Short mmCIF file of C-alpha atoms in Angstrom, two decimals:
data_model
loop_
_atom_site.label_atom_id
_atom_site.label_comp_id
_atom_site.label_asym_id
_atom_site.label_seq_id
_atom_site.Cartn_x
_atom_site.Cartn_y
_atom_site.Cartn_z
CA MET A 1 125.58 143.81 178.75
CA ALA A 2 127.65 141.00 177.20
CA LEU A 3 126.22 139.61 173.97
CA ASP A 4 127.54 136.84 171.73
CA ARG A 5 126.97 138.51 168.35
CA ARG A 6 127.68 135.34 166.35
CA GLY A 7 125.16 133.37 168.41
CA PHE A 8 122.61 136.15 168.19
CA LEU A 9 122.91 136.46 164.44
CA GLY A 10 122.58 132.72 164.12
CA MET A 11 119.02 133.00 165.37
CA GLY A 12 118.07 134.83 162.16
CA ALA A 13 120.12 132.87 159.65
CA ALA A 14 117.46 130.36 158.59
CA ALA A 15 117.91 129.38 154.97
CA LEU A 16 115.40 130.81 152.52
CA ALA A 17 113.23 127.99 151.20
CA ALA A 18 111.81 128.02 147.71
CA ALA A 19 108.07 128.40 148.11
CA ALA A 20 105.60 127.34 145.48
CA LEU A 21 103.10 130.07 144.75
CA PRO A 22 99.50 129.16 144.07
CA ARG A 23 98.63 128.75 140.41
CA PHE A 24 95.19 129.52 139.07
CA ALA A 25 93.42 130.01 135.79
CA VAL A 26 92.98 133.72 135.16
CA ALA A 27 89.56 135.16 134.47
CA ALA A 28 88.74 137.91 132.01
CA THR A 29 87.25 140.64 134.19
CA SER A 30 84.66 143.23 133.33
CA LEU A 31 85.23 146.91 134.03
CA ARG A 32 83.25 146.60 137.25
CA ASP A 33 84.95 143.36 138.35
CA THR A 34 87.46 145.31 140.38
CA ARG A 35 90.11 144.26 142.89
CA PHE A 36 91.60 146.03 145.91
CA LEU A 37 94.78 145.20 147.83
CA LEU A 38 95.80 146.86 151.10
CA VAL A 39 99.52 146.77 151.97
CA LEU A 40 100.26 147.74 155.58
CA LEU A 41 103.85 148.72 156.40
CA ARG A 42 104.11 148.12 160.12
CA GLY A 43 106.48 150.26 162.17
CA GLY A 44 105.81 153.74 160.82
CA MET A 45 107.49 154.39 157.46
CA ASP A 46 109.21 157.76 157.22
CA GLY A 47 107.19 159.41 154.46
CA LEU A 48 109.63 162.32 154.31
CA HIS A 49 112.33 159.87 153.22
CA ALA A 50 110.22 157.91 150.75
CA LEU A 51 108.58 160.96 149.15
CA GLN A 52 110.83 163.94 149.71
CA PRO A 53 109.30 167.46 149.68
CA ILE A 54 112.20 169.06 147.81
CA GLY A 55 110.17 172.19 147.11
CA ASP A 56 109.62 172.97 150.79
CA PRO A 57 112.37 175.40 151.89
CA ALA A 58 112.36 173.93 155.41
CA PHE A 59 113.13 170.41 154.24
CA ALA A 60 116.81 170.99 153.48
CA ALA A 61 117.33 172.63 156.85
CA LEU A 62 115.74 169.67 158.64
CA ARG A 63 117.30 166.82 156.69
CA GLY A 64 120.25 168.27 154.79
CA ALA A 65 122.52 165.72 153.09
CA PHE A 66 120.81 162.95 155.09
CA ALA A 67 117.96 162.94 152.57
CA ASN A 68 120.10 161.79 149.64
CA ALA A 69 123.64 160.92 150.63
CA PRO A 70 126.50 160.31 148.20
CA GLY A 71 126.49 156.77 146.90
CA GLU A 72 122.71 156.43 147.01
CA PRO A 73 120.71 156.36 143.76
CA ALA A 74 119.56 159.76 142.58
CA LEU A 75 116.14 161.00 143.62
CA ARG A 76 113.30 160.40 141.16
CA ARG A 77 111.85 163.87 140.70
CA LEU A 78 108.07 163.81 140.17
CA ASP A 79 107.40 167.54 139.88
CA GLY A 80 108.84 170.78 141.21
CA ASP A 81 107.89 169.98 144.79
CA PHE A 82 108.31 166.24 145.37
CA ALA A 83 110.73 163.45 144.50
CA LEU A 84 110.65 159.73 145.22
CA HIS A 85 113.64 158.09 146.91
CA GLY A 86 116.07 156.68 144.38
CA HIS A 87 115.32 153.10 145.43
CA LEU A 88 111.70 153.52 144.27
CA SER A 89 112.50 153.47 140.57
CA GLY A 90 109.63 151.13 139.69
CA MET A 91 107.17 153.34 141.52
CA ALA A 92 108.55 156.37 139.68
CA ASP A 93 107.90 154.55 136.41
CA LEU A 94 104.30 153.91 137.46
CA TYR A 95 103.95 157.60 138.30
CA GLY A 96 105.10 158.47 134.78
CA ARG A 97 102.44 156.12 133.41
CA GLY A 98 99.76 157.79 135.52
CA GLN A 99 99.39 154.65 137.66
CA LEU A 100 100.83 155.88 140.96
CA LEU A 101 99.23 158.49 143.21
CA PRO A 102 101.12 159.63 146.32
CA VAL A 103 98.85 161.11 149.01
CA VAL A 104 100.71 163.44 151.38
CA ALA A 105 100.13 164.32 155.05
CA VAL A 106 97.78 161.40 155.68
CA ALA A 107 97.15 159.52 158.95
CA PRO A 108 94.41 157.61 160.74
CA PRO A 109 92.33 159.63 163.22
CA TYR A 110 94.58 158.36 166.03
CA ARG A 111 97.06 161.12 166.81
CA GLN A 112 99.31 159.60 169.48
CA ARG A 113 102.51 157.66 168.89
CA SER A 114 101.94 154.05 169.93
CA HIS A 115 102.63 151.58 167.12
CA PHE A 116 100.07 149.08 168.25
CA GLU A 117 97.24 151.49 168.97
CA ALA A 118 97.85 153.26 165.66
CA GLN A 119 97.91 149.98 163.72
CA ASP A 120 94.67 148.91 165.40
CA CYS A 121 93.12 152.21 164.32
CA VAL A 122 94.25 151.72 160.72
CA GLU A 123 92.84 148.19 160.71
CA ASN A 124 89.56 148.58 162.58
CA GLY A 125 88.53 151.73 160.72
CA THR A 126 87.38 153.63 163.80
CA ARG A 127 88.61 156.67 165.70
CA GLY A 128 90.33 154.61 168.38
CA GLY A 129 92.41 151.53 168.98
CA GLY A 130 89.57 149.33 170.27
CA GLY A 131 87.36 146.97 168.31
CA ALA A 132 87.63 143.32 167.39
CA GLN A 133 86.51 143.63 163.75
CA GLY A 134 88.32 145.05 160.76
CA TRP A 135 87.07 147.43 158.10
CA LEU A 136 88.27 145.20 155.26
CA ASN A 137 86.09 142.40 156.62
CA ARG A 138 83.11 144.73 156.80
CA CYS A 139 83.87 145.73 153.21
CA VAL A 140 83.83 142.09 152.11
CA ALA A 141 80.52 141.57 153.93
CA ALA A 142 79.02 144.57 152.11
CA MET A 143 79.83 143.07 148.68
CA PRO A 144 77.47 140.18 147.83
CA GLY A 145 79.36 137.05 146.82
CA ALA A 146 82.78 138.60 147.51
CA SER A 147 85.59 137.09 149.55
CA GLY A 148 88.80 138.38 151.06
CA LEU A 149 92.29 137.00 151.57
CA ALA A 150 95.07 137.98 153.95
CA VAL A 151 98.58 136.89 152.98
CA ALA A 152 99.65 136.46 156.58
CA ALA A 153 100.42 133.71 159.07
CA VAL A 154 97.70 134.96 161.43
CA MET A 155 94.43 136.65 160.48
CA PRO A 156 95.12 140.40 160.85
CA LEU A 157 92.65 142.65 162.61
CA ALA A 158 91.77 144.33 159.31
CA MET A 159 90.25 141.06 158.05
CA ARG A 160 88.56 139.80 161.23
CA GLY A 161 84.78 139.62 161.36
CA GLY A 162 81.80 137.84 159.89
CA GLY A 163 82.67 138.31 156.21
CA ARG A 164 84.01 135.45 154.07
CA VAL A 165 87.78 135.70 154.43
CA SER A 166 90.76 133.36 154.64
CA THR A 167 94.53 133.47 155.10
CA TRP A 168 97.48 132.09 153.16
CA SER A 169 101.07 132.18 154.30
CA PRO A 170 104.23 131.40 152.31
CA PRO A 171 105.71 128.12 153.62
CA LEU A 172 108.94 129.70 154.81
CA PRO A 173 110.81 129.19 158.09
CA ASP A 174 111.19 132.19 160.39
CA GLY A 175 114.39 133.36 162.01
CA VAL A 176 114.14 136.14 164.56
CA ASP A 177 110.49 137.15 164.49
CA PRO A 178 110.36 140.64 162.89
CA ILE A 179 107.57 141.87 165.19
CA LEU A 180 109.60 140.75 168.21
CA TRP A 181 112.63 142.56 166.81
CA GLN A 182 110.52 145.70 166.31
CA ARG A 183 109.30 145.58 169.91
CA LEU A 184 112.81 145.00 171.23
CA GLN A 185 114.00 147.99 169.22
CA ALA A 186 111.42 150.25 170.85
CA LEU A 187 112.17 148.80 174.30
CA TYR A 188 115.92 149.25 174.05
CA ALA A 189 115.54 152.76 172.62
CA GLU A 190 114.02 153.85 175.94
CA ASP A 191 117.13 152.81 177.91
CA PRO A 192 120.12 155.16 177.50
CA GLN A 193 122.57 152.43 178.56
CA LEU A 194 121.23 149.60 176.41
CA ALA A 195 120.24 151.61 173.33
CA PRO A 196 123.81 151.96 171.98
CA THR A 197 124.39 148.20 172.31
CA PHE A 198 121.22 147.38 170.40
CA ALA A 199 122.11 149.98 167.76
CA GLN A 200 125.51 148.32 167.27
CA ILE A 201 123.88 144.92 166.81
CA ASP A 202 121.37 146.35 164.34
CA ALA A 203 124.08 148.14 162.37
CA GLY A 204 126.31 145.06 162.47
CA MET A 205 123.59 142.97 160.87
CA GLU A 206 123.66 145.17 157.77
CA GLY A 207 125.14 143.11 154.95
CA THR A 208 124.88 139.79 156.80
CA PRO A 209 122.61 136.99 155.57
CA ASP A 210 119.10 137.89 156.69
CA PRO A 211 116.83 135.69 154.57
CA MET A 212 113.72 136.05 156.67
CA GLY A 213 114.47 139.56 157.86
CA ALA A 214 115.42 139.60 161.53
CA ARG A 215 114.63 143.29 161.26
CA GLY A 216 111.93 142.99 158.60
CA ALA A 217 110.27 140.67 156.13
CA GLY A 218 113.13 140.72 153.62
CA PRO A 219 112.42 138.96 150.33
CA ARG A 220 109.15 137.65 151.77
CA LEU A 221 107.39 140.88 150.75
CA ALA A 222 107.98 140.29 147.04
CA GLN A 223 106.85 136.69 147.44
CA SER A 224 103.74 137.73 149.36
CA MET A 225 102.88 140.35 146.75
CA ALA A 226 103.34 137.82 143.94
CA ALA A 227 101.07 135.39 145.77
CA ALA A 228 98.45 138.10 146.30
CA ALA A 229 98.52 138.82 142.55
CA ARG A 230 97.88 135.18 141.72
CA PHE A 231 95.03 134.88 144.19
CA LEU A 232 93.32 138.11 143.13
CA SER A 233 93.70 137.20 139.44
CA ALA A 234 91.97 133.83 139.86
CA ALA A 235 88.64 133.21 138.17
CA ASP A 236 86.98 132.60 141.53
CA GLY A 237 89.51 134.51 143.61
CA PRO A 238 89.01 137.16 146.28
CA ARG A 239 88.21 140.74 145.40
CA ILE A 240 89.83 142.11 148.56
CA GLY A 241 93.40 141.33 149.62
CA PHE A 242 95.74 142.21 152.47
CA VAL A 243 99.55 142.02 152.71
CA GLU A 244 101.69 143.19 155.62
CA ASP A 245 105.37 144.00 156.00
CA THR A 246 107.37 144.80 159.12
CA GLY A 247 110.66 146.48 159.96
CA TRP A 248 109.78 150.13 159.22
CA ASP A 249 110.53 151.49 162.71
CA THR A 250 113.75 153.42 162.08
CA HIS A 251 114.93 154.98 165.34
CA ASN A 252 118.55 154.46 164.28
CA ASN A 253 120.59 153.84 161.14
CA GLN A 254 117.57 154.92 159.11
CA ARG A 255 119.34 155.60 155.85
CA GLY A 256 120.74 152.07 155.63
CA VAL A 257 117.59 150.36 156.82
CA LEU A 258 115.25 152.32 154.56
CA GLY A 259 117.54 151.90 151.58
CA ARG A 260 116.94 148.17 151.92
CA LYS A 261 113.26 148.39 152.86
CA LEU A 262 112.32 150.79 150.05
CA SER A 263 114.05 148.51 147.56
CA GLU A 264 111.98 145.61 148.90
CA LEU A 265 108.78 147.65 148.64
CA ASP A 266 109.58 148.61 145.06
CA ALA A 267 110.34 144.99 144.18
CA GLY A 268 107.15 143.86 145.90
CA LEU A 269 104.97 146.23 143.92
CA ARG A 270 106.75 145.17 140.72
CA ALA A 271 106.09 141.51 141.56
CA PHE A 272 102.42 142.24 142.09
CA ARG A 273 102.12 144.17 138.86
CA GLU A 274 103.79 141.39 136.86
CA GLY A 275 101.61 138.73 138.44
CA ALA A 276 98.40 140.72 138.08
CA GLN A 277 98.79 141.81 134.45
CA PRO A 278 95.48 140.27 133.30
CA ILE A 279 93.56 142.34 135.86
CA TRP A 280 95.98 145.25 136.33
CA ASN A 281 93.63 147.83 134.80
CA ASN A 282 90.98 146.86 137.36
CA VAL A 283 93.26 146.97 140.42
CA VAL A 284 93.96 149.53 143.15
CA VAL A 285 96.80 148.84 145.61
CA ALA A 286 96.85 151.05 148.71
CA ILE A 287 100.20 151.20 150.54
CA VAL A 288 99.84 152.73 154.01
CA THR A 289 101.59 152.86 157.38
CA GLU A 290 100.34 153.71 160.87
CA PHE A 291 102.04 157.09 161.23
CA GLY A 292 104.94 159.18 159.99
CA ARG A 293 108.20 160.12 161.70
CA THR A 294 109.74 163.22 163.22
CA ALA A 295 110.80 165.86 160.72
CA ALA A 296 114.28 166.22 162.20
CA ILE A 297 116.91 163.47 162.47
CA ASN A 298 117.63 162.21 166.00
CA GLY A 299 121.00 161.58 167.64
CA THR A 300 121.26 158.00 166.37
CA ALA A 301 120.85 158.80 162.67
CA GLY A 302 117.17 157.89 162.71
CA THR A 303 113.74 159.38 163.33
CA ASP A 304 111.18 158.90 166.08
CA HIS A 305 107.42 158.36 166.03
CA GLY A 306 105.39 161.10 164.37
CA THR A 307 101.92 161.68 162.94
CA GLY A 308 101.46 162.74 159.31
CA GLY A 309 102.84 160.32 156.73
CA VAL A 310 102.40 159.35 153.09
CA ALA A 311 100.20 156.78 151.36
CA PHE A 312 100.55 155.45 147.82
CA LEU A 313 97.82 154.26 145.49
CA ALA A 314 99.02 152.13 142.58
CA GLY A 315 97.34 150.22 139.79
CA GLY A 316 95.87 150.54 136.34
CA ALA A 317 92.65 151.90 137.83
CA VAL A 318 94.42 154.76 139.66
CA GLN A 319 94.15 158.35 138.48
CA GLY A 320 97.82 158.98 139.12
CA GLY A 321 100.73 160.96 137.77
CA ARG A 322 100.14 163.73 140.31
CA ILE A 323 100.37 164.43 144.05
CA ALA A 324 97.19 164.30 146.13
CA GLY A 325 96.47 165.69 149.58
CA ASP A 326 97.05 169.01 151.32
CA TRP A 327 100.70 169.76 152.12
CA PRO A 328 100.90 171.66 155.46
CA GLY A 329 104.56 172.67 155.29
CA LEU A 330 107.58 171.90 157.44
CA GLY A 331 108.21 175.32 158.95
CA ARG A 332 108.62 175.40 162.73
CA THR A 333 105.16 176.85 163.29
CA GLN A 334 103.62 174.43 160.78
CA LEU A 335 104.83 171.23 162.43
CA ASN A 336 102.61 169.19 164.71
CA ASP A 337 103.81 169.69 168.31
CA GLY A 338 106.84 171.41 166.77
CA ARG A 339 108.29 168.05 165.74
CA ASP A 340 106.52 166.21 162.91
CA LEU A 341 104.41 166.62 159.81
CA ARG A 342 100.85 167.64 160.57
CA ALA A 343 98.20 165.28 159.19
CA THR A 344 95.69 167.05 156.94
CA THR A 345 93.92 163.99 155.49
CA ASP A 346 92.05 161.35 157.50
CA MET A 347 93.10 157.98 156.12
CA ARG A 348 89.48 156.83 156.27
CA GLY A 349 88.62 159.46 153.63
CA LEU A 350 91.24 157.91 151.35
CA PHE A 351 89.83 154.43 151.87
CA LYS A 352 86.23 155.63 151.48
CA GLY A 353 87.08 157.27 148.16
CA VAL A 354 88.54 154.02 146.82
CA LEU A 355 85.64 151.89 148.06
CA ARG A 356 83.03 154.25 146.63
CA ASP A 357 84.56 154.97 143.24
CA HIS A 358 86.47 151.72 142.61
CA LEU A 359 84.51 148.98 144.40
CA HIS A 360 81.23 150.89 143.94
CA LEU A 361 80.07 150.68 147.54
CA PRO A 362 77.05 152.93 148.21
CA GLU A 363 77.01 155.56 150.96
CA ASP A 364 75.06 153.38 153.41
CA ALA A 365 77.65 150.61 153.03
CA LEU A 366 80.49 153.07 153.63
CA ALA A 367 78.78 154.10 156.86
CA ARG A 368 78.83 150.47 158.01
CA VAL A 369 82.43 149.88 156.94
CA PHE A 370 83.61 153.04 158.74
CA PRO A 371 81.23 153.68 161.66
CA ASP A 372 81.06 157.16 163.19
CA SER A 373 82.80 158.68 160.17
CA GLY A 374 80.00 160.87 158.85
CA ASP A 375 82.24 163.92 159.10
CA VAL A 376 84.91 162.29 156.91
CA ALA A 377 84.12 162.76 153.22
CA PRO A 378 85.40 160.27 150.65
CA MET A 379 88.33 161.65 148.68
CA ALA A 380 87.34 162.25 145.08
CA GLY A 381 89.28 161.70 141.89
CA LEU A 382 91.49 158.87 143.15
CA VAL A 383 90.53 156.33 140.47
CA ARG A 384 89.44 156.16 136.89
CA ARG A 385 85.68 155.80 137.07
CA ALA A 386 84.30 152.69 135.35
#
């Protein structure tokens, strides 16, 4: 397949425009005037790369030097069992302040490996991929007088419904659409003849100008997080926010791609914290992805679709500085289908715990936000109770 690399790269070389963020007067909030931001990393972030289980004896055998190669920043050890990737230095600092809570082996109730079905499940709050309404919208509807905001070009499923919600998108030009790139990546990976060509293009784009992220959102994540902070900090602003980021599907060249993406995530969370300082103690940010990746590295220096992943809660209202969740182990007999981390926590339980203890939603409201979830108990101890 003959490709003109220069012409192809030109599609994604749109210049980064300076975007004016919204400016609002900041309100002094009461202890119960809380805010919640959901950050969805589309593509399936490899939780074993972001939060490395260094205390699990099977981890070194599965990942070896791939986990922290020479030249990469040193791991940020959290305790005797887990360490954050070196590019997550800001998140490590929040952990030390007790304002970051990693939750291990978490996934939505969907247990297959389709990006789009899994993302639908994360966003609609049900057991399956169907449904035209999102759980964040139902949450907004359950809070009298509240509103929600999605920092996105198109209203995401998570925010669709009858609740009072709106969207805002940074006025930036797009190059190669990151979702299209993600879908092309999955398509080409299925073809043994075309996959190497696509991998060469992807690897060749490393280090080239990529202002809008032909393979991800690039600097737009930090801008979107800063905008979300300004909106949520406003005197009459939304109490519920949503930000999305793409480019986390790492079938090949994972170490290089995730080095860049984790740096962007760390910068994005830092931008939100700086912009939300007046309300930081009343904020919970939940960073989630639709599923994890395979425990072992594949033949193209990447990982394939898995199940169990990691979620992060951040914010001044978080009861952090520790690891939450039930670690199932990475031994051969402990892996799901013999290939990936087994999920031990239903993501809806994580969300229900935040909504109950942070946003103070009663049990009957939780049942409406997450229908058919009576068997999923809210996780306790995630936030500092007001």
